[in-house]
Coordinates of C-alpha atoms and ligand atoms in Angstrom, one line a residue:
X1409 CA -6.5 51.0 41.2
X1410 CA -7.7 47.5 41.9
X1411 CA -7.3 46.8 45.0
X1412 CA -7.1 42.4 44.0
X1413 CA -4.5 43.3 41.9
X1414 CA -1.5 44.2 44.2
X1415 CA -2.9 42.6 47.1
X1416 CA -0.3 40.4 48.5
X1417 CA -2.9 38.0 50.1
X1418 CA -4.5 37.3 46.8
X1419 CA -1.1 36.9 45.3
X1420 CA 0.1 34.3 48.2
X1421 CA -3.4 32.6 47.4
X1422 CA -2.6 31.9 43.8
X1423 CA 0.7 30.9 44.9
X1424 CA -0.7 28.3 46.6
X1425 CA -2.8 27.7 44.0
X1426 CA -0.5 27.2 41.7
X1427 CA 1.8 24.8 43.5
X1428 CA -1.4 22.4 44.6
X1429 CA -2.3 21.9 41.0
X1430 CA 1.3 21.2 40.2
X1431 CA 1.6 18.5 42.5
X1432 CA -1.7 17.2 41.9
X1433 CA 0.0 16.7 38.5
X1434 CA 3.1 14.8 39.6
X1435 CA 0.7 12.5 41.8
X1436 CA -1.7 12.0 39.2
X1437 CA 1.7 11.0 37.1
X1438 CA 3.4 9.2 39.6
X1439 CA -0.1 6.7 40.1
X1440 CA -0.4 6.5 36.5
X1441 CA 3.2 4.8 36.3
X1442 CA 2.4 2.4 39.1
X1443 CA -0.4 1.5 37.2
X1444 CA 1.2 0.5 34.0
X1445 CA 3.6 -1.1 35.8
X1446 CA 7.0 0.8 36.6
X1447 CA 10.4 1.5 33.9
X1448 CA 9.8 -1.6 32.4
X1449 CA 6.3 -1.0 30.8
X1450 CA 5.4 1.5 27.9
X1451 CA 4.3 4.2 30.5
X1452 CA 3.0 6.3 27.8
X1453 CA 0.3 6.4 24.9
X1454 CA 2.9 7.3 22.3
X1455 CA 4.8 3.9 23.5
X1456 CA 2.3 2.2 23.6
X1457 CA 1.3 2.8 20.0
X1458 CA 4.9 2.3 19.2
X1459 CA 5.3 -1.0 20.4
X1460 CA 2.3 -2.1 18.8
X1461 CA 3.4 -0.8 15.1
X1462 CA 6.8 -2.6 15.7
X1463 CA 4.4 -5.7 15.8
X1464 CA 2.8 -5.4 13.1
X1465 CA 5.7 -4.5 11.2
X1466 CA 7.5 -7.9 12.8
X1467 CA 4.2 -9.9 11.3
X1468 CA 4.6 -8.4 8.1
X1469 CA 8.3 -9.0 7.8
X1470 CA 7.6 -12.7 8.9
X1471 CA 5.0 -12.9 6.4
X1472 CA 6.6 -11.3 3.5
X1473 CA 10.2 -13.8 4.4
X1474 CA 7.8 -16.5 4.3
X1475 CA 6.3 -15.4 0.8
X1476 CA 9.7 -15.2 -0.4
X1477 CA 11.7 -18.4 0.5
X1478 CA 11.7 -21.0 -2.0
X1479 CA 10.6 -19.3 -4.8
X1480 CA 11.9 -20.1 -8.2
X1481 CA 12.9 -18.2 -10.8
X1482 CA 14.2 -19.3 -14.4
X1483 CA 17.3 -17.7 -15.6
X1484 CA 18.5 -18.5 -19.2
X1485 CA 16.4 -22.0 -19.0
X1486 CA 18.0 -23.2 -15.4
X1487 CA 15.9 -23.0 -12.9
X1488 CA 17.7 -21.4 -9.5
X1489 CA 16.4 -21.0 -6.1
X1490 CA 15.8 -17.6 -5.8
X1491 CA 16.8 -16.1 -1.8
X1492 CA 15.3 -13.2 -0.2
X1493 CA 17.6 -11.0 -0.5
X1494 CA 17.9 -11.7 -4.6
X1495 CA 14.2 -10.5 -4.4
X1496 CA 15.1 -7.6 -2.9
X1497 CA 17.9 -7.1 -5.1
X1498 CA 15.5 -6.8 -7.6
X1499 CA 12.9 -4.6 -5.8
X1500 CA 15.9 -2.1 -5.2
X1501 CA 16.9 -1.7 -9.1
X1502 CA 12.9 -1.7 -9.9
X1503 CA 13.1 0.9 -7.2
X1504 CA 16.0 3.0 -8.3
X1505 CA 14.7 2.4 -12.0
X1506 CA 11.6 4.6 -11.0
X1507 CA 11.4 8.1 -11.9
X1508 CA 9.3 10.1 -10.2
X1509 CA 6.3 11.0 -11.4
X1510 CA 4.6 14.7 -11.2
X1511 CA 1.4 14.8 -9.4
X1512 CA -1.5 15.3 -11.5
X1513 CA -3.3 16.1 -8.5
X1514 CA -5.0 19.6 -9.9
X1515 CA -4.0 21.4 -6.1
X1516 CA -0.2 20.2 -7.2
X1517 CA -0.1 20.9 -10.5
X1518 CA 2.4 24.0 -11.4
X1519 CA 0.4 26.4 -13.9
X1520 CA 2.1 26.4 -17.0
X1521 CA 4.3 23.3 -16.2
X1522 CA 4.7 20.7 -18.5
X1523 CA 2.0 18.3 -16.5
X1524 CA -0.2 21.6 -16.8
X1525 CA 0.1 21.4 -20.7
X1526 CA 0.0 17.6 -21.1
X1527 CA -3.3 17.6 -18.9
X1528 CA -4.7 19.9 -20.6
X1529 CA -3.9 18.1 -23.9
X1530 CA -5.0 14.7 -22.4
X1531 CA -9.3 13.8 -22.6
X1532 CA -10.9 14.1 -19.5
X1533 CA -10.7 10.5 -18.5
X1534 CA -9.5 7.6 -20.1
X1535 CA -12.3 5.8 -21.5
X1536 CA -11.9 2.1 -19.3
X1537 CA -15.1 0.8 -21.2
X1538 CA -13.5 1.1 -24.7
X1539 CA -10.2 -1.1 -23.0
X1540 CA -12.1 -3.1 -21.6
X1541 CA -13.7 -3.8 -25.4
X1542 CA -10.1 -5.3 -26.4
X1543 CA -9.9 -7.7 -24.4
X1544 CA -9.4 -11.4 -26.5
X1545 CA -12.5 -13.4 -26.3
X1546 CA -13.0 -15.7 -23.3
X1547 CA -10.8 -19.0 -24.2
X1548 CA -8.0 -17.4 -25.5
X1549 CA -5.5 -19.0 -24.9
X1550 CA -1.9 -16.6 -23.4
X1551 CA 1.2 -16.8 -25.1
X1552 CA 3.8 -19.1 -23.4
X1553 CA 6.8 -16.7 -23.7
X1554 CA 4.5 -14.0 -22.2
X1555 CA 3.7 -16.7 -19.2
X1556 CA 7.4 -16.9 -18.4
X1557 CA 7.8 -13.1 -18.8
X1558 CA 5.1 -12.8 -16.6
X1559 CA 5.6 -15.2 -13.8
X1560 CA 9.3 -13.6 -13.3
X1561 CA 7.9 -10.3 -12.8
X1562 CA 5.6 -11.7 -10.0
X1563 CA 8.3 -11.9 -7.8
X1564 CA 7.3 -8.1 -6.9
X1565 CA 3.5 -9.1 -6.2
X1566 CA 4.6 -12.7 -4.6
X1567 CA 6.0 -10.5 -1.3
X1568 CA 2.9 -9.1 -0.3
X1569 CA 0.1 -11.9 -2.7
X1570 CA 2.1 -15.3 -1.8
X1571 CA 3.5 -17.6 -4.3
X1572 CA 0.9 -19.2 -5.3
X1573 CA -1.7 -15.8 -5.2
X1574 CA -3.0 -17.6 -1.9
X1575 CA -2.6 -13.9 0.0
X1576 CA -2.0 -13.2 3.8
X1577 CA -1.5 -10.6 6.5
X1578 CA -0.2 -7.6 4.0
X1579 CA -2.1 -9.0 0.8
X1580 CA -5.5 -10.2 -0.8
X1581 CA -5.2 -13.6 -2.6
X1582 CA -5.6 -13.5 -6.6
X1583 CA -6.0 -16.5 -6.9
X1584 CA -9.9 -17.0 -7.8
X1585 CA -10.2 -13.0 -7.1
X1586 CA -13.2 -11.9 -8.8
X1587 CA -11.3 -8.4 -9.6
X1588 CA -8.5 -10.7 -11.0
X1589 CA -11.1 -12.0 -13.6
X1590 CA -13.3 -9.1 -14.1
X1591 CA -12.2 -5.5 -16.6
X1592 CA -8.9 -5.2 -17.4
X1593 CA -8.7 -1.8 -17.1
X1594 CA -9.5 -2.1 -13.2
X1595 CA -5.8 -4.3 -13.3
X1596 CA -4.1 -1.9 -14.8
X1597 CA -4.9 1.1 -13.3
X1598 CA -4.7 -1.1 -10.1
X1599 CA -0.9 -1.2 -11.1
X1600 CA -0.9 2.6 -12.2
X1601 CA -2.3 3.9 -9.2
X1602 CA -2.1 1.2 -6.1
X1603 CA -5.3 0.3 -4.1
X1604 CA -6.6 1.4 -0.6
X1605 CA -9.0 0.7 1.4
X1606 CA -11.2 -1.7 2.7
X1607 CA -11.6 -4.6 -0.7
X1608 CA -13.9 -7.4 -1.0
X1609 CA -12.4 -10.2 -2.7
X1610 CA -14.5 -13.3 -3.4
X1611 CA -17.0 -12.3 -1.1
X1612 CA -14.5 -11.5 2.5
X1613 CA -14.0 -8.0 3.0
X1614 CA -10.8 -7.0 4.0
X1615 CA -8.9 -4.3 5.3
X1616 CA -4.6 -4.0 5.6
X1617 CA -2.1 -2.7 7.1
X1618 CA -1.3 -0.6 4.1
X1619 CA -2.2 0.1 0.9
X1620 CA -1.2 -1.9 -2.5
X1621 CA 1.6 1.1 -4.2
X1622 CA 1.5 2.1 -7.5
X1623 CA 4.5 -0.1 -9.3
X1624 CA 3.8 0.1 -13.3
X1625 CA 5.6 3.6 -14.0
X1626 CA 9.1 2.1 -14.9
X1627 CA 7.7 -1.1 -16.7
X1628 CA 6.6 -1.3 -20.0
X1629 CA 3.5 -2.1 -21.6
X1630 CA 4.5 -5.3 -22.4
X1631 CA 5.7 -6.5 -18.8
X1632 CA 2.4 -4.6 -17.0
X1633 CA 0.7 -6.9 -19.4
X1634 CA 3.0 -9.8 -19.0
X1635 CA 2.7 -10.2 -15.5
X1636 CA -1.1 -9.3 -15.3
X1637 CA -1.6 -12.2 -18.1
X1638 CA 0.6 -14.6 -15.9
X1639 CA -1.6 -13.6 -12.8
X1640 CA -5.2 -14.1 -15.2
X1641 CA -3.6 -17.4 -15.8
X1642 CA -2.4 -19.0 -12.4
X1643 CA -3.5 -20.3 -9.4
X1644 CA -6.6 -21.4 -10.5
X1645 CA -7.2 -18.3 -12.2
X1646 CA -8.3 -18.5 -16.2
X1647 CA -9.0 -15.3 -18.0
X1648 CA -7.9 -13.6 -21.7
X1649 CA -4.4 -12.0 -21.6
X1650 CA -4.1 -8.9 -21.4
X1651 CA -2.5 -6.9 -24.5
X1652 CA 0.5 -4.0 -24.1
X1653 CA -2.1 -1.8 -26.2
X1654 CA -4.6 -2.0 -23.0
X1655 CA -2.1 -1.2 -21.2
X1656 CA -0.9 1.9 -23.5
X1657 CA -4.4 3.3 -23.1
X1658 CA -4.1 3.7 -19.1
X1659 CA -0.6 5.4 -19.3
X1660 CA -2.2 8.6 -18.3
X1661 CA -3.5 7.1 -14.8
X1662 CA 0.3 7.2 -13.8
X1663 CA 0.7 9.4 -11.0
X1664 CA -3.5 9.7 -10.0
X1665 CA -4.2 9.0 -6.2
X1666 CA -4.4 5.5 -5.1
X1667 CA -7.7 3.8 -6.5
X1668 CA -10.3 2.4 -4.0
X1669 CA -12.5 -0.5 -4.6
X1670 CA -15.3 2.2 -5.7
X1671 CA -13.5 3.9 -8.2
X1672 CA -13.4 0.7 -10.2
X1673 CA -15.9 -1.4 -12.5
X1674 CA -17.8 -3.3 -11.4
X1675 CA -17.1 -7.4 -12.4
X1676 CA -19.9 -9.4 -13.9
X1677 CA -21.6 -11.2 -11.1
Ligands
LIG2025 C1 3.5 -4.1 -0.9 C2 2.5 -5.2 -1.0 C3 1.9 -5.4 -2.4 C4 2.6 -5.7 -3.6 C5 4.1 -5.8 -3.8 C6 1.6 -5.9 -4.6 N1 0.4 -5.8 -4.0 FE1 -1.4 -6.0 -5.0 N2 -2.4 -5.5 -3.3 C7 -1.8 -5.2 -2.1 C8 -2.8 -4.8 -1.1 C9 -2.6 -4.4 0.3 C10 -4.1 -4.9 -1.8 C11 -5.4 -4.5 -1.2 C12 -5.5 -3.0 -1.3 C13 -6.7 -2.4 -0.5 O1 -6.6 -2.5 0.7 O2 -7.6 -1.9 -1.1 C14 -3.8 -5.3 -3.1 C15 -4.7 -5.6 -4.1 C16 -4.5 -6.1 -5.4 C17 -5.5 -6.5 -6.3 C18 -7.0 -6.4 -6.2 C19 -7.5 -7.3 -5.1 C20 -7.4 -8.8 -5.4 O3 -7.0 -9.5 -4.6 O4 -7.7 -9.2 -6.6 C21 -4.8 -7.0 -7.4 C22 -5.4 -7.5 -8.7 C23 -3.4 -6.8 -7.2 N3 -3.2 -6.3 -5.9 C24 -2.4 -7.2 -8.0 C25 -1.0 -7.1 -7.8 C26 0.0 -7.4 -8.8 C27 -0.2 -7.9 -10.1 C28 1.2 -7.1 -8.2 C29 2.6 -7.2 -8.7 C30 2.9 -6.5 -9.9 C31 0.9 -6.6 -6.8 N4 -0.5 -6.6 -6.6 C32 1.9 -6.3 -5.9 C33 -0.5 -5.3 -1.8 C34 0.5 -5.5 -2.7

């Protein structure tokens, strides 16, 4: 037998042993507290983190209320002030109006389900070059009813782009956006699929909080196009409409992984 395995001085030993590195623990604990400063303070990482993602969620509630007072939006010809909460009224039923879409995501996708047979019916890719061909000449002028179509449905973007596509802490501007004016098909499938990542827009890199989400699903072609016509055509911004037939030809996108700026074309310098 061995002889360190049932030998009571070994065993008192480790006893020892055992309690010194306990209390070394508590101490170690007990400095750490006084060093972040008592009850009062986050005393721990996890806190820590907490209190700073309640922050940033408190600068992105400011920033989206600010986005959202004062907006207008024209009802039957009257023009009505439009309060927060209408917007996210709105939101809610856009929201609610959403079906789920399956994942196309080939891990996800259930062998013989009905996304299995339509991707499997579906061409590889959607050709974005041959969109991007219909596009109306430069010059062409949108359609006025399409404007006003538009510019109500840009309540959703106004929460995180500003009113006037100016942008802020949870959004990029679009107003002189290079993306904004460049393909079509990046827009759409922008809508489709939602954006992450780092972007560069007019030439300032920058990075958010959290991604754009995909928001196109529930809306037609002709509001996707409405509103990204309204945005070509604001704030500074000039560019052909875009046509509910572009917007047709993206349908399959729906329910892809978010884009990031690489997955897109590039603009014409
Ligand atoms: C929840 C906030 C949010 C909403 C709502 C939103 N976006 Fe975005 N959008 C973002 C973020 C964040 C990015 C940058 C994504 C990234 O980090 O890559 C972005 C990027 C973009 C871009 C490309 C970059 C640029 O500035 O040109 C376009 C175009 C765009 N959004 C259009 C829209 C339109 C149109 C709507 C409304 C239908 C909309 N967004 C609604 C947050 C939002």
């Amino acid at each position: 037998m061995d002889p360190s395995r049932d030998n009571p001085f070994v065993r008192f030993a480790a006893f020892w042993w055992a309690i010194g590195v306990i209390s070394l623990f508590f101490v170690v604990l007990f400095l750490t507290r006084l060093a972040v400063g008592g009850d009062d303070a986050p005393n721990v990482l996890e806190e820590t983190a907490r209190m700073e993602r309640l922050k940033k969620r408190a600068e992105v509630d400011a920033a989206q209320k600010k986005n959202l007072q004062s907006w207008t939006v024209s009802e039957d010809g009257s023009t009505v002030q439009a309060e927060p909460t209408a917007v996210f009224d709105l939101l809610g039923k856009e929201l609610l109006a959403a079906k789920p879409t399956p994942s196309k995501d080939p891990a996800q996708v259930v062998p013989g389900s009905p996304t299995a047979e339509a991707l499997a019916a579906a061409p590889a890719s959607a050709d974005f070059a041959a969109v991007d061909a219909m596009t109306p000449p430069a010059g062409t002028a949108p359609d006025p009813a399409v404007m006003e179509k538009g510019k109500q449905a840009y309540m959703l973007c106004m929460a995180c782009h500003g009113q006037n596509g100016e942008g802020g802490p949870v959004g990029p501007p679009l107003a002189n956006s290079d993306w904004v004016a460049g393909p079509v098909s990046n827009l759409i499938r922008i809508q489709f699929r939602g954006l992450t990542g780092p972007i560069t827009v007019s030439g300032k890199e920058y990075n958010f909080p959290a991604p754009m989400a995909a928001m196109g699903a529930a809306s037609t072609d002709e509001d996707v196009a409405a509103v990204l016509t309204f945005v070509r055509n604001s704030f500074g911004n000039s560019a052909p409409p875009v046509l509910p037939e572009q917007v047709k030809a993206l349908r399959s996108e729906i329910g892809k992984p978010p884009l990031t700026q690489a997955d897109m074309l590039p603009f014409a310098p």
